[in-house]
Amino acid sequence: MTHPLTAWFDHGPDGGGECAALVLRPGNAGSNTAADHVEIIRRALDQAGLGPRPGRKVLVRIDGAGGTKETIELLARRRVSYSVGFTLPDHTPQIHGHHPRGRLGPGLQR
């Protein structure tokens, strides 16, 4: 059994998609393994042939499992546009007010 990790090129509404990179990992591989996400993004960007810093014309979209600090740092270094999304529980607004200010992460204190 494997837990594959893939990266895809999207050529817009007039084009199709194509697999840019694929890593077949063991079935027990973690879903948010930063090293694996960094590797698959590097492979995909290298496959695109746009050089080490392709710029904002490239958009990398990641679901919540790939949103690790190491992965985001790679995207910033490569100077690509990126979007990292994840789903929050429905009760997030209610629980937010119950946490002491000093105990929230830096991103939540802004």
PDB file of C-alpha atoms in Angstrom, residues 9-63:
ATOM      1  CA  PHE A   9       0.422  21.683 -13.628  1.00  0.00           C
ATOM      2  CA  ASP A  10      -2.812  23.519 -14.405  1.00  0.00           C
ATOM      3  CA  HIS A  11      -2.765  25.144 -17.825  1.00  0.00           C
ATOM      4  CA  GLY A  12      -5.855  27.250 -17.243  1.00  0.00           C
ATOM      5  CA  PRO A  13      -9.356  27.029 -18.714  1.00  0.00           C
ATOM      6  CA  ASP A  14      -8.126  26.403 -22.262  1.00  0.00           C
ATOM      7  CA  GLY A  15      -5.623  23.748 -21.276  1.00  0.00           C
ATOM      8  CA  GLY A  16      -5.641  20.630 -19.232  1.00  0.00           C
ATOM      9  CA  GLY A  17      -3.707  19.431 -16.275  1.00  0.00           C
ATOM     10  CA  GLU A  18      -0.695  17.191 -16.206  1.00  0.00           C
ATOM     11  CA  CYS A  19       1.209  15.453 -13.461  1.00  0.00           C
ATOM     12  CA  ALA A  20       4.415  17.377 -12.744  1.00  0.00           C
ATOM     13  CA  ALA A  21       5.815  15.092 -10.055  1.00  0.00           C
ATOM     14  CA  LEU A  22       4.830  11.956  -8.174  1.00  0.00           C
ATOM     15  CA  VAL A  23       6.327  10.313  -5.106  1.00  0.00           C
ATOM     16  CA  LEU A  24       5.086   6.891  -4.007  1.00  0.00           C
ATOM     17  CA  ARG A  25       5.536   6.858  -0.251  1.00  0.00           C
ATOM     18  CA  PRO A  26       4.913   4.009   2.203  1.00  0.00           C
ATOM     19  CA  GLY A  27       1.296   3.594   3.263  1.00  0.00           C
ATOM     20  CA  ASN A  28       2.142   4.721   6.781  1.00  0.00           C
ATOM     21  CA  ALA A  29       3.745   8.004   5.641  1.00  0.00           C
ATOM     22  CA  GLY A  30       2.479  11.057   7.477  1.00  0.00           C
ATOM     23  CA  SER A  31       0.218  13.494   5.651  1.00  0.00           C
ATOM     24  CA  ASN A  32       2.126  16.582   6.833  1.00  0.00           C
ATOM     25  CA  THR A  33       5.713  15.438   6.373  1.00  0.00           C
ATOM     26  CA  ALA A  34       7.507  18.668   5.498  1.00  0.00           C
ATOM     27  CA  ALA A  35      10.488  16.982   3.830  1.00  0.00           C
ATOM     28  CA  ASP A  36       8.184  15.144   1.407  1.00  0.00           C
ATOM     29  CA  HIS A  37       6.238  18.293   0.526  1.00  0.00           C
ATOM     30  CA  VAL A  38       9.437  20.290  -0.009  1.00  0.00           C
ATOM     31  CA  GLU A  39      10.777  17.519  -2.254  1.00  0.00           C
ATOM     32  CA  ILE A  40       7.637  17.272  -4.410  1.00  0.00           C
ATOM     33  CA  ILE A  41       7.477  21.062  -4.860  1.00  0.00           C
ATOM     34  CA  ARG A  42      11.160  21.197  -5.815  1.00  0.00           C
ATOM     35  CA  ARG A  43      10.624  18.436  -8.366  1.00  0.00           C
ATOM     36  CA  ALA A  44       7.580  20.154  -9.858  1.00  0.00           C
ATOM     37  CA  LEU A  45       9.261  23.555 -10.107  1.00  0.00           C
ATOM     38  CA  ASP A  46      12.355  21.962 -11.655  1.00  0.00           C
ATOM     39  CA  GLN A  47      10.118  20.103 -14.121  1.00  0.00           C
ATOM     40  CA  ALA A  48       8.530  23.430 -15.127  1.00  0.00           C
ATOM     41  CA  GLY A  49      11.975  24.624 -16.216  1.00  0.00           C
ATOM     42  CA  LEU A  50      11.484  28.183 -15.001  1.00  0.00           C
ATOM     43  CA  GLY A  51      14.720  28.463 -13.018  1.00  0.00           C
ATOM     44  CA  PRO A  52      15.352  28.634  -9.273  1.00  0.00           C
ATOM     45  CA  ARG A  53      13.073  31.643  -8.695  1.00  0.00           C
ATOM     46  CA  PRO A  54      10.206  31.512 -11.187  1.00  0.00           C
ATOM     47  CA  GLY A  55       8.395  34.442  -9.602  1.00  0.00           C
ATOM     48  CA  ARG A  56       4.782  35.279  -8.889  1.00  0.00           C
ATOM     49  CA  LYS A  57       3.531  33.963 -12.245  1.00  0.00           C
ATOM     50  CA  VAL A  58       3.636  30.516 -10.611  1.00  0.00           C
ATOM     51  CA  LEU A  59       0.929  29.736  -8.054  1.00  0.00           C
ATOM     52  CA  VAL A  60       1.410  26.796  -5.701  1.00  0.00           C
ATOM     53  CA  ARG A  61      -1.790  25.649  -3.958  1.00  0.00           C
ATOM     54  CA  ILE A  62      -1.559  23.398  -0.904  1.00  0.00           C
ATOM     55  CA  ASP A  63      -4.137  21.863   1.380  1.00  0.00           C
TER      56      ASP A  63
END
